[in-house]
Each structure stands twice: as structure tokens, then as C-alpha cells.
Amino acid sequence: MDVVLACSKAQVLGQRIAKQFSAELVEYETRKFSDGEIYSRILGNVNNKEVIIVQAGYPEPNDALIELFLVVDACRSLNSRRIRVVMPYFPYARQDKRFNRGESLSLHVIADLLKSMGVSLVVTADAHFKEDYGSYDFFGIKSYNISGGTVIAEHIKEKFKLDDFVIISPDLGSRGMIDEASKNVGAKTMKIDKKRKSETEVEMTANDLDVKGKDVLIIDDIISTGGTMLKAIELMKKAGANRVFAGATHGIFSKNSFKKLEKATNYLVTTDSIQTGVMEVTLAGEIMKVIEDSRVYF
């Protein structure tokens, strides 16, 4: 029987997954010592159980990883039958290649640690290092990458009773998301070409952009500084869009971007991969499908 253990940065998602599975949410405690070190202890029963550990890679990604490693080790010491990690926003995902001599392949290091500790499955969502969805090999660990695009589009369509709307991809990285989402909700798609000029400044162009008088949903895998999303919203408004909605799988919202985006768009939403004030969409259902699919197991 599956039990769910929600780490400190993924309490909401962990509770939602447990509810989806009708599974026990394992009692667990964690705290920081005065010197910043992390203490973790499993209080519930995980002996001979299949444990789903849920964690978010933001904020404080280093603390999130250390806590995850400690929890995995505790499960192993308590003789859990199988350990699966759900970490939709996976930290260090941008460091999957060496670009300069002497750099660490950080993502590989993390995967090696999880593999050596006996983790049998890792579930990610719109991982930065993956352009497609489904089962994949995560440096030797069986893994599965899900998309937040469809659940975001379904949420917007239902909430605003939309019959005809356009889904926009603000850059190359989110095109797989919107292709899948549009297929599932029956919406048209349009794509924007983006050129990044700095960390916060981007230049966008779109050929044959036909959104005048139409409702538009812009979906991206991640909102960090908000530069890409803000520029895309501006472009849609200039093109005469009726209402502009914005959604992302992962909401980091650094550099005061949350307030800017709330002001710029008709509606802003994220999934619960990271705990935000607008996480109205849950990934729990998509995660449940993966866990229950025997094809993702060794």
C-alpha cells in the first residue's frame, strides 16, 4: 500500500496527492538547528510500505535537497519496500550539461545520490532538461516527466467558460506544453519567437498573430523574473486581444514579478509544484496516473 510523505516545502501538493490516492499521509517532523543544519524524523509507519516522498525544489533549493536526502535515508533505515520521489520543480535542472571546463554536472550529482540511496522512480513536471513527456532515464533512475499545460488550460477553460480561445507559447521551451494542452482542450495555438537580451529583458516577435478580440492564454513552464511573460502579455494587448490569462507550471516570481504580473493580466495561475499564492491548479491527478502506471516501474 502507498503512503505519502510531504516534505516541508511541498505540504499542499503532498496533501493533495494523499487525497487523490486515498493514502495515509505519514507523520513527519523537520526543523533547523541554530547553525542552519536540518533535522528530519519520520514518526509514522513506513516499514514494508511503498513510500511517495513529495518535495519542492524552491524556495531554498539546497535545503530542499538536503531534507529530501535525509528523508530518503530515513525511509531506507525503516525498511520501506519502495521509495519514489515526486519533485515537479527539480533544482539544478539547468545544469545538465558542462558548458565550461571545470564545471560540475550538478544534476548528475543529485541523480547519482538518489540512485545510490535506492530511489526507484523520480517524477518531474516540465523539467528544464526535457523537451518531451513520458518515461525517461534520469542518469540511471527510471523517471517520468509530466506536463502542467493541460491542467492549466482545463482550469482556465472551465473557470471562464471559454468556448473559443487561443493558447500562446512565449518561447521555444514551452511549445511542447501548448501543443499537448491545445490537443486536449480543443484550442488554437500560436507561437512567439523570443530573443533574450538580458536576465530581465527580452525581445519578442510573432508572425501572423491573429488574436484581435479573442481570449488568450499564455502558458510557460516557469515564471522566474517574469520578463518573458510580461513581454508576451504586452504583445497580446497590442495585438488587440480581449482578455489575457497567464499560467505556468512553476511559479518562482523573483524580483517583485508577482505583483507586476497580477496587474498586467486578467488572471494569473500556477500549479502546486511550488507553493504560491495562485496555485489553483494541482498536479496531483497527473502524478497519480504515473504512480499507478505499472509501465514506469522496473
PDB file of N, CA and C in Angstrom, residues 194-285:
ATOM      1  N   LYS A 194      11.304  34.401 -29.316  1.00  0.00           N
ATOM      2  CA  LYS A 194      11.897  35.226 -28.260  1.00  0.00           C
ATOM      3  C   LYS A 194      13.411  35.281 -28.394  1.00  0.00           C
ATOM      4  N   LYS A 195      13.946  36.466 -28.172  1.00  0.00           N
ATOM      5  CA  LYS A 195      15.390  36.647 -28.104  1.00  0.00           C
ATOM      6  C   LYS A 195      15.709  37.337 -26.789  1.00  0.00           C
ATOM      7  N   ARG A 196      16.482  36.671 -25.940  1.00  0.00           N
ATOM      8  CA  ARG A 196      16.801  37.235 -24.632  1.00  0.00           C
ATOM      9  C   ARG A 196      17.958  38.221 -24.751  1.00  0.00           C
ATOM     10  N   LYS A 197      17.739  39.447 -24.245  1.00  0.00           N
ATOM     11  CA  LYS A 197      18.768  40.484 -24.282  1.00  0.00           C
ATOM     12  C   LYS A 197      19.514  40.582 -22.952  1.00  0.00           C
ATOM     13  N   SER A 198      18.827  40.251 -21.859  1.00  0.00           N
ATOM     14  CA  SER A 198      19.441  40.222 -20.532  1.00  0.00           C
ATOM     15  C   SER A 198      18.583  39.325 -19.656  1.00  0.00           C
ATOM     16  N   GLU A 199      18.929  39.228 -18.360  1.00  0.00           N
ATOM     17  CA  GLU A 199      18.171  38.355 -17.458  1.00  0.00           C
ATOM     18  C   GLU A 199      16.709  38.767 -17.369  1.00  0.00           C
ATOM     19  N   THR A 200      16.446  40.070 -17.441  1.00  0.00           N
ATOM     20  CA  THR A 200      15.075  40.565 -17.269  1.00  0.00           C
ATOM     21  C   THR A 200      14.481  41.168 -18.537  1.00  0.00           C
ATOM     22  N   GLU A 201      15.263  41.297 -19.594  1.00  0.00           N
ATOM     23  CA  GLU A 201      14.783  41.958 -20.809  1.00  0.00           C
ATOM     24  C   GLU A 201      14.798  40.991 -21.988  1.00  0.00           C
ATOM     25  N   VAL A 202      13.659  40.888 -22.671  1.00  0.00           N
ATOM     26  CA  VAL A 202      13.556  40.017 -23.836  1.00  0.00           C
ATOM     27  C   VAL A 202      12.933  40.781 -24.999  1.00  0.00           C
ATOM     28  N   GLU A 203      13.220  40.296 -26.192  1.00  0.00           N
ATOM     29  CA  GLU A 203      12.640  40.863 -27.406  1.00  0.00           C
ATOM     30  C   GLU A 203      11.781  39.792 -28.057  1.00  0.00           C
ATOM     31  N   MET A 204      10.545  40.139 -28.431  1.00  0.00           N
ATOM     32  CA  MET A 204       9.625  39.147 -28.978  1.00  0.00           C
ATOM     33  C   MET A 204       9.055  39.592 -30.312  1.00  0.00           C
ATOM     34  N   THR A 205       8.879  38.611 -31.188  1.00  0.00           N
ATOM     35  CA  THR A 205       8.223  38.846 -32.472  1.00  0.00           C
ATOM     36  C   THR A 205       7.269  37.692 -32.743  1.00  0.00           C
ATOM     37  N   ALA A 206       6.216  37.985 -33.491  1.00  0.00           N
ATOM     38  CA  ALA A 206       5.255  36.940 -33.851  1.00  0.00           C
ATOM     39  C   ALA A 206       4.718  37.221 -35.247  1.00  0.00           C
ATOM     40  N   ASN A 207       4.848  36.253 -36.120  1.00  0.00           N
ATOM     41  CA  ASN A 207       4.327  36.382 -37.476  1.00  0.00           C
ATOM     42  C   ASN A 207       2.883  35.894 -37.524  1.00  0.00           C
ATOM     43  N   ASP A 208       2.051  36.594 -38.280  1.00  0.00           N
ATOM     44  CA  ASP A 208       0.647  36.195 -38.464  1.00  0.00           C
ATOM     45  C   ASP A 208      -0.080  36.037 -37.130  1.00  0.00           C
ATOM     46  N   LEU A 209       0.121  36.996 -36.238  1.00  0.00           N
ATOM     47  CA  LEU A 209      -0.516  36.948 -34.925  1.00  0.00           C
ATOM     48  C   LEU A 209      -1.958  37.431 -35.046  1.00  0.00           C
ATOM     49  N   ASP A 210      -2.904  36.506 -34.912  1.00  0.00           N
ATOM     50  CA  ASP A 210      -4.322  36.823 -35.079  1.00  0.00           C
ATOM     51  C   ASP A 210      -5.065  36.586 -33.766  1.00  0.00           C
ATOM     52  N   VAL A 211      -5.041  37.587 -32.886  1.00  0.00           N
ATOM     53  CA  VAL A 211      -5.716  37.452 -31.596  1.00  0.00           C
ATOM     54  C   VAL A 211      -6.692  38.595 -31.327  1.00  0.00           C
ATOM     55  N   LYS A 212      -6.934  39.431 -32.298  1.00  0.00           N
ATOM     56  CA  LYS A 212      -7.797  40.588 -32.085  1.00  0.00           C
ATOM     57  C   LYS A 212      -9.200  40.150 -31.664  1.00  0.00           C
ATOM     58  N   GLY A 213      -9.635  40.667 -30.506  1.00  0.00           N
ATOM     59  CA  GLY A 213     -10.953  40.351 -29.986  1.00  0.00           C
ATOM     60  C   GLY A 213     -11.080  38.974 -29.371  1.00  0.00           C
ATOM     61  N   LYS A 214      -9.978  38.248 -29.269  1.00  0.00           N
ATOM     62  CA  LYS A 214     -10.021  36.879 -28.753  1.00  0.00           C
ATOM     63  C   LYS A 214      -9.449  36.802 -27.337  1.00  0.00           C
ATOM     64  N   ASP A 215      -9.905  35.793 -26.602  1.00  0.00           N
ATOM     65  CA  ASP A 215      -9.319  35.495 -25.298  1.00  0.00           C
ATOM     66  C   ASP A 215      -8.049  34.680 -25.511  1.00  0.00           C
ATOM     67  N   VAL A 216      -7.015  35.030 -24.750  1.00  0.00           N
ATOM     68  CA  VAL A 216      -5.699  34.421 -24.946  1.00  0.00           C
ATOM     69  C   VAL A 216      -5.177  33.868 -23.622  1.00  0.00           C
ATOM     70  N   LEU A 217      -4.620  32.672 -23.674  1.00  0.00           N
ATOM     71  CA  LEU A 217      -3.946  32.074 -22.522  1.00  0.00           C
ATOM     72  C   LEU A 217      -2.480  31.857 -22.877  1.00  0.00           C
ATOM     73  N   ILE A 218      -1.594  32.505 -22.136  1.00  0.00           N
ATOM     74  CA  ILE A 218      -0.156  32.325 -22.331  1.00  0.00           C
ATOM     75  C   ILE A 218       0.329  31.321 -21.288  1.00  0.00           C
ATOM     76  N   ILE A 219       0.933  30.235 -21.751  1.00  0.00           N
ATOM     77  CA  ILE A 219       1.424  29.198 -20.836  1.00  0.00           C
ATOM     78  C   ILE A 219       2.930  29.055 -20.985  1.00  0.00           C
ATOM     79  N   ASP A 220       3.623  29.033 -19.851  1.00  0.00           N
ATOM     80  CA  ASP A 220       5.066  28.798 -19.852  1.00  0.00           C
ATOM     81  C   ASP A 220       5.386  27.745 -18.792  1.00  0.00           C
ATOM     82  N   ASP A 221       6.556  27.129 -18.924  1.00  0.00           N
ATOM     83  CA  ASP A 221       6.925  26.122 -17.931  1.00  0.00           C
ATOM     84  C   ASP A 221       7.285  26.762 -16.600  1.00  0.00           C
ATOM     85  N   ILE A 222       7.881  27.948 -16.643  1.00  0.00           N
ATOM     86  CA  ILE A 222       8.333  28.588 -15.407  1.00  0.00           C
ATOM     87  C   ILE A 222       8.244  30.104 -15.532  1.00  0.00           C
ATOM     88  N   ILE A 223       7.827  30.745 -14.459  1.00  0.00           N
ATOM     89  CA  ILE A 223       7.916  32.202 -14.353  1.00  0.00           C
ATOM     90  C   ILE A 223       8.933  32.496 -13.264  1.00  0.00           C
ATOM     91  N   SER A 224      10.030  33.110 -13.657  1.00  0.00           N
ATOM     92  CA  SER A 224      11.080  33.443 -12.696  1.00  0.00           C
ATOM     93  C   SER A 224      11.088  34.952 -12.461  1.00  0.00           C
ATOM     94  N   THR A 225      11.793  35.696 -13.288  1.00  0.00           N
ATOM     95  CA  THR A 225      11.777  37.158 -13.149  1.00  0.00           C
ATOM     96  C   THR A 225      10.521  37.768 -13.764  1.00  0.00           C
ATOM     97  N   GLY A 226       9.831  36.993 -14.598  1.00  0.00           N
ATOM     98  CA  GLY A 226       8.603  37.473 -15.221  1.00  0.00           C
ATOM     99  C   GLY A 226       8.806  38.232 -16.514  1.00  0.00           C
ATOM    100  N   GLY A 227      10.064  38.414 -16.931  1.00  0.00           N
ATOM    101  CA  GLY A 227      10.341  39.197 -18.128  1.00  0.00           C
ATOM    102  C   GLY A 227       9.686  38.640 -19.380  1.00  0.00           C
ATOM    103  N   THR A 228       9.779  37.331 -19.564  1.00  0.00           N
ATOM    104  CA  THR A 228       9.187  36.696 -20.747  1.00  0.00           C
ATOM    105  C   THR A 228       7.672  36.842 -20.749  1.00  0.00           C
ATOM    106  N   MET A 229       7.044  36.543 -19.624  1.00  0.00           N
ATOM    107  CA  MET A 229       5.583  36.592 -19.553  1.00  0.00           C
ATOM    108  C   MET A 229       5.057  38.015 -19.706  1.00  0.00           C
ATOM    109  N   LEU A 230       5.704  38.974 -19.072  1.00  0.00           N
ATOM    110  CA  LEU A 230       5.259  40.370 -19.175  1.00  0.00           C
ATOM    111  C   LEU A 230       5.343  40.874 -20.614  1.00  0.00           C
ATOM    112  N   LYS A 231       6.409  40.504 -21.295  1.00  0.00           N
ATOM    113  CA  LYS A 231       6.569  40.928 -22.692  1.00  0.00           C
ATOM    114  C   LYS A 231       5.511  40.274 -23.574  1.00  0.00           C
ATOM    115  N   ALA A 232       5.211  39.009 -23.310  1.00  0.00           N
ATOM    116  CA  ALA A 232       4.190  38.314 -24.093  1.00  0.00           C
ATOM    117  C   ALA A 232       2.806  38.923 -23.863  1.00  0.00           C
ATOM    118  N   ILE A 233       2.504  39.280 -22.621  1.00  0.00           N
ATOM    119  CA  ILE A 233       1.223  39.921 -22.305  1.00  0.00           C
ATOM    120  C   ILE A 233       1.109  41.256 -23.041  1.00  0.00           C
ATOM    121  N   GLU A 234       2.187  42.025 -23.016  1.00  0.00           N
ATOM    122  CA  GLU A 234       2.210  43.319 -23.714  1.00  0.00           C
ATOM    123  C   GLU A 234       1.958  43.136 -25.208  1.00  0.00           C
ATOM    124  N   LEU A 235       2.578  42.117 -25.791  1.00  0.00           N
ATOM    125  CA  LEU A 235       2.421  41.847 -27.220  1.00  0.00           C
ATOM    126  C   LEU A 235       0.981  41.474 -27.555  1.00  0.00           C
ATOM    127  N   MET A 236       0.348  40.671 -26.692  1.00  0.00           N
ATOM    128  CA  MET A 236      -1.043  40.268 -26.921  1.00  0.00           C
ATOM    129  C   MET A 236      -1.990  41.472 -26.845  1.00  0.00           C
ATOM    130  N   LYS A 237      -1.749  42.341 -25.891  1.00  0.00           N
ATOM    131  CA  LYS A 237      -2.605  43.522 -25.739  1.00  0.00           C
ATOM    132  C   LYS A 237      -2.469  44.457 -26.936  1.00  0.00           C
ATOM    133  N   LYS A 238      -1.247  44.630 -27.402  1.00  0.00           N
ATOM    134  CA  LYS A 238      -1.022  45.485 -28.574  1.00  0.00           C
ATOM    135  C   LYS A 238      -1.684  44.901 -29.819  1.00  0.00           C
ATOM    136  N   ALA A 239      -1.791  43.564 -29.853  1.00  0.00           N
ATOM    137  CA  ALA A 239      -2.413  42.896 -30.998  1.00  0.00           C
ATOM    138  C   ALA A 239      -3.933  42.872 -30.889  1.00  0.00           C
ATOM    139  N   GLY A 240      -4.481  43.438 -29.796  1.00  0.00           N
ATOM    140  CA  GLY A 240      -5.929  43.567 -29.672  1.00  0.00           C
ATOM    141  C   GLY A 240      -6.644  42.415 -29.005  1.00  0.00           C
ATOM    142  N   ALA A 241      -5.931  41.618 -28.203  1.00  0.00           N
ATOM    143  CA  ALA A 241      -6.577  40.503 -27.503  1.00  0.00           C
ATOM    144  C   ALA A 241      -7.654  41.021 -26.555  1.00  0.00           C
ATOM    145  N   ASN A 242      -8.700  40.236 -26.364  1.00  0.00           N
ATOM    146  CA  ASN A 242      -9.799  40.613 -25.473  1.00  0.00           C
ATOM    147  C   ASN A 242      -9.361  40.506 -24.016  1.00  0.00           C
ATOM    148  N   ARG A 243      -9.173  39.280 -23.539  1.00  0.00           N
ATOM    149  CA  ARG A 243      -8.648  39.044 -22.198  1.00  0.00           C
ATOM    150  C   ARG A 243      -7.368  38.224 -22.314  1.00  0.00           C
ATOM    151  N   VAL A 244      -6.423  38.518 -21.422  1.00  0.00           N
ATOM    152  CA  VAL A 244      -5.144  37.799 -21.441  1.00  0.00           C
ATOM    153  C   VAL A 244      -4.961  37.093 -20.099  1.00  0.00           C
ATOM    154  N   PHE A 245      -4.899  35.763 -20.148  1.00  0.00           N
ATOM    155  CA  PHE A 245      -4.666  34.941 -18.965  1.00  0.00           C
ATOM    156  C   PHE A 245      -3.235  34.411 -19.018  1.00  0.00           C
ATOM    157  N   ALA A 246      -2.633  34.221 -17.855  1.00  0.00           N
ATOM    158  CA  ALA A 246      -1.255  33.735 -17.801  1.00  0.00           C
ATOM    159  C   ALA A 246      -1.161  32.560 -16.837  1.00  0.00           C
ATOM    160  N   GLY A 247      -0.464  31.512 -17.265  1.00  0.00           N
ATOM    161  CA  GLY A 247      -0.298  30.340 -16.412  1.00  0.00           C
ATOM    162  C   GLY A 247       1.089  29.751 -16.553  1.00  0.00           C
ATOM    163  N   ALA A 248       1.571  29.138 -15.483  1.00  0.00           N
ATOM    164  CA  ALA A 248       2.880  28.483 -15.508  1.00  0.00           C
ATOM    165  C   ALA A 248       2.858  27.271 -14.592  1.00  0.00           C
ATOM    166  N   THR A 249       3.621  26.266 -14.970  1.00  0.00           N
ATOM    167  CA  THR A 249       3.742  25.092 -14.108  1.00  0.00           C
ATOM    168  C   THR A 249       4.454  25.459 -12.812  1.00  0.00           C
ATOM    169  N   HIS A 250       5.545  26.213 -12.932  1.00  0.00           N
ATOM    170  CA  HIS A 250       6.359  26.564 -11.766  1.00  0.00           C
ATOM    171  C   HIS A 250       6.382  28.083 -11.578  1.00  0.00           C
ATOM    172  N   GLY A 251       5.943  28.539 -10.430  1.00  0.00           N
ATOM    173  CA  GLY A 251       5.938  29.973 -10.147  1.00  0.00           C
ATOM    174  C   GLY A 251       6.992  30.351  -9.124  1.00  0.00           C
ATOM    175  N   ILE A 252       8.090  30.926  -9.590  1.00  0.00           N
ATOM    176  CA  ILE A 252       9.147  31.388  -8.681  1.00  0.00           C
ATOM    177  C   ILE A 252       8.916  32.845  -8.285  1.00  0.00           C
ATOM    178  N   PHE A 253       8.559  33.674  -9.253  1.00  0.00           N
ATOM    179  CA  PHE A 253       8.183  35.068  -9.016  1.00  0.00           C
ATOM    180  C   PHE A 253       9.253  35.858  -8.263  1.00  0.00           C
ATOM    181  N   SER A 254      10.459  35.866  -8.799  1.00  0.00           N
ATOM    182  CA  SER A 254      11.523  36.673  -8.203  1.00  0.00           C
ATOM    183  C   SER A 254      11.407  38.124  -8.674  1.00  0.00           C
ATOM    184  N   LYS A 255      12.137  38.995  -8.014  1.00  0.00           N
ATOM    185  CA  LYS A 255      12.241  40.414  -8.386  1.00  0.00           C
ATOM    186  C   LYS A 255      10.880  41.103  -8.512  1.00  0.00           C
ATOM    187  N   ASN A 256       9.992  40.834  -7.563  1.00  0.00           N
ATOM    188  CA  ASN A 256       8.687  41.504  -7.488  1.00  0.00           C
ATOM    189  C   ASN A 256       7.809  41.254  -8.718  1.00  0.00           C
ATOM    190  N   SER A 257       8.082  40.164  -9.430  1.00  0.00           N
ATOM    191  CA  SER A 257       7.344  39.903 -10.669  1.00  0.00           C
ATOM    192  C   SER A 257       5.892  39.503 -10.412  1.00  0.00           C
ATOM    193  N   PHE A 258       5.599  38.960  -9.235  1.00  0.00           N
ATOM    194  CA  PHE A 258       4.227  38.532  -8.948  1.00  0.00           C
ATOM    195  C   PHE A 258       3.253  39.711  -9.039  1.00  0.00           C
ATOM    196  N   LYS A 259       3.573  40.810  -8.383  1.00  0.00           N
ATOM    197  CA  LYS A 259       2.684  41.976  -8.391  1.00  0.00           C
ATOM    198  C   LYS A 259       2.562  42.566  -9.792  1.00  0.00           C
ATOM    199  N   LYS A 260       3.657  42.583 -10.520  1.00  0.00           N
ATOM    200  CA  LYS A 260       3.630  43.117 -11.883  1.00  0.00           C
ATOM    201  C   LYS A 260       2.725  42.284 -12.786  1.00  0.00           C
ATOM    202  N   LEU A 261       2.808  40.975 -12.641  1.00  0.00           N
ATOM    203  CA  LEU A 261       2.008  40.086 -13.485  1.00  0.00           C
ATOM    204  C   LEU A 261       0.533  40.127 -13.110  1.00  0.00           C
ATOM    205  N   GLU A 262       0.246  40.174 -11.818  1.00  0.00           N
ATOM    206  CA  GLU A 262      -1.156  40.275 -11.394  1.00  0.00           C
ATOM    207  C   GLU A 262      -1.815  41.531 -11.950  1.00  0.00           C
ATOM    208  N   LYS A 263      -1.049  42.598 -12.007  1.00  0.00           N
ATOM    209  CA  LYS A 263      -1.570  43.862 -12.522  1.00  0.00           C
ATOM    210  C   LYS A 263      -1.723  43.828 -14.042  1.00  0.00           C
ATOM    211  N   ALA A 264      -0.838  43.106 -14.717  1.00  0.00           N
ATOM    212  CA  ALA A 264      -0.802  43.125 -16.180  1.00  0.00           C
ATOM    213  C   ALA A 264      -1.812  42.189 -16.833  1.00  0.00           C
ATOM    214  N   THR A 265      -2.212  41.130 -16.123  1.00  0.00           N
ATOM    215  CA  THR A 265      -3.047  40.098 -16.736  1.00  0.00           C
ATOM    216  C   THR A 265      -4.440  40.064 -16.120  1.00  0.00           C
ATOM    217  N   ASN A 266      -5.377  39.468 -16.832  1.00  0.00           N
ATOM    218  CA  ASN A 266      -6.730  39.308 -16.301  1.00  0.00           C
ATOM    219  C   ASN A 266      -6.803  38.220 -15.240  1.00  0.00           C
ATOM    220  N   TYR A 267      -5.886  37.262 -15.313  1.00  0.00           N
ATOM    221  CA  TYR A 267      -5.891  36.167 -14.343  1.00  0.00           C
ATOM    222  C   TYR A 267      -4.543  35.473 -14.414  1.00  0.00           C
ATOM    223  N   LEU A 268      -3.972  35.206 -13.242  1.00  0.00           N
ATOM    224  CA  LEU A 268      -2.663  34.561 -13.140  1.00  0.00           C
ATOM    225  C   LEU A 268      -2.809  33.294 -12.315  1.00  0.00           C
ATOM    226  N   VAL A 269      -2.240  32.185 -12.804  1.00  0.00           N
ATOM    227  CA  VAL A 269      -2.377  30.916 -12.093  1.00  0.00           C
ATOM    228  C   VAL A 269      -1.120  30.068 -12.269  1.00  0.00           C
ATOM    229  N   THR A 270      -0.812  29.273 -11.241  1.00  0.00           N
ATOM    230  CA  THR A 270       0.270  28.290 -11.331  1.00  0.00           C
ATOM    231  C   THR A 270      -0.244  26.952 -10.807  1.00  0.00           C
ATOM    232  N   THR A 271       0.542  25.916 -11.035  1.00  0.00           N
ATOM    233  CA  THR A 271       0.253  24.636 -10.392  1.00  0.00           C
ATOM    234  C   THR A 271       0.824  24.661  -8.978  1.00  0.00           C
ATOM    235  N   ASP A 272       0.624  23.562  -8.265  1.00  0.00           N
ATOM    236  CA  ASP A 272       1.131  23.453  -6.898  1.00  0.00           C
ATOM    237  C   ASP A 272       2.504  22.790  -6.829  1.00  0.00           C
ATOM    238  N   SER A 273       3.265  22.853  -7.920  1.00  0.00           N
ATOM    239  CA  SER A 273       4.637  22.329  -7.894  1.00  0.00           C
ATOM    240  C   SER A 273       5.498  23.120  -6.918  1.00  0.00           C
ATOM    241  N   ILE A 274       5.206  24.412  -6.816  1.00  0.00           N
ATOM    242  CA  ILE A 274       5.818  25.316  -5.839  1.00  0.00           C
ATOM    243  C   ILE A 274       4.669  26.014  -5.127  1.00  0.00           C
ATOM    244  N   GLN A 275       4.792  26.193  -3.829  1.00  0.00           N
ATOM    245  CA  GLN A 275       3.706  26.806  -3.069  1.00  0.00           C
ATOM    246  C   GLN A 275       3.686  28.318  -3.315  1.00  0.00           C
ATOM    247  N   THR A 276       2.641  28.776  -4.032  1.00  0.00           N
ATOM    248  CA  THR A 276       2.475  30.194  -4.335  1.00  0.00           C
ATOM    249  C   THR A 276       1.081  30.629  -3.909  1.00  0.00           C
ATOM    250  N   GLY A 277       0.826  31.922  -4.010  1.00  0.00           N
ATOM    251  CA  GLY A 277      -0.490  32.441  -3.665  1.00  0.00           C
ATOM    252  C   GLY A 277      -1.533  32.225  -4.742  1.00  0.00           C
ATOM    253  N   VAL A 278      -1.122  31.678  -5.900  1.00  0.00           N
ATOM    254  CA  VAL A 278      -2.069  31.473  -7.008  1.00  0.00           C
ATOM    255  C   VAL A 278      -2.020  30.034  -7.522  1.00  0.00           C
ATOM    256  N   MET A 279      -1.703  29.086  -6.644  1.00  0.00           N
ATOM    257  CA  MET A 279      -1.595  27.681  -7.078  1.00  0.00           C
ATOM    258  C   MET A 279      -2.972  27.020  -7.078  1.00  0.00           C
ATOM    259  N   GLU A 280      -3.827  27.485  -7.978  1.00  0.00           N
ATOM    260  CA  GLU A 280      -5.199  26.990  -8.062  1.00  0.00           C
ATOM    261  C   GLU A 280      -5.303  25.677  -8.835  1.00  0.00           C
ATOM    262  N   VAL A 281      -4.219  25.274  -9.476  1.00  0.00           N
ATOM    263  CA  VAL A 281      -4.215  24.060 -10.294  1.00  0.00           C
ATOM    264  C   VAL A 281      -3.317  23.019  -9.637  1.00  0.00           C
ATOM    265  N   THR A 282      -3.806  21.793  -9.519  1.00  0.00           N
ATOM    266  CA  THR A 282      -2.998  20.747  -8.897  1.00  0.00           C
ATOM    267  C   THR A 282      -2.467  19.753  -9.921  1.00  0.00           C
ATOM    268  N   LEU A 283      -1.266  19.279  -9.658  1.00  0.00           N
ATOM    269  CA  LEU A 283      -0.652  18.224 -10.464  1.00  0.00           C
ATOM    270  C   LEU A 283      -0.947  16.838  -9.900  1.00  0.00           C
ATOM    271  N   ALA A 284      -1.699  16.772  -8.811  1.00  0.00           N
ATOM    272  CA  ALA A 284      -1.904  15.505  -8.108  1.00  0.00           C
ATOM    273  C   ALA A 284      -2.501  14.426  -9.007  1.00  0.00           C
ATOM    274  N   GLY A 285      -3.476  14.791  -9.829  1.00  0.00           N
ATOM    275  CA  GLY A 285      -4.107  13.812 -10.704  1.00  0.00           C
ATOM    276  C   GLY A 285      -3.141  13.235 -11.721  1.00  0.00           C
TER     277      GLY A 285
END
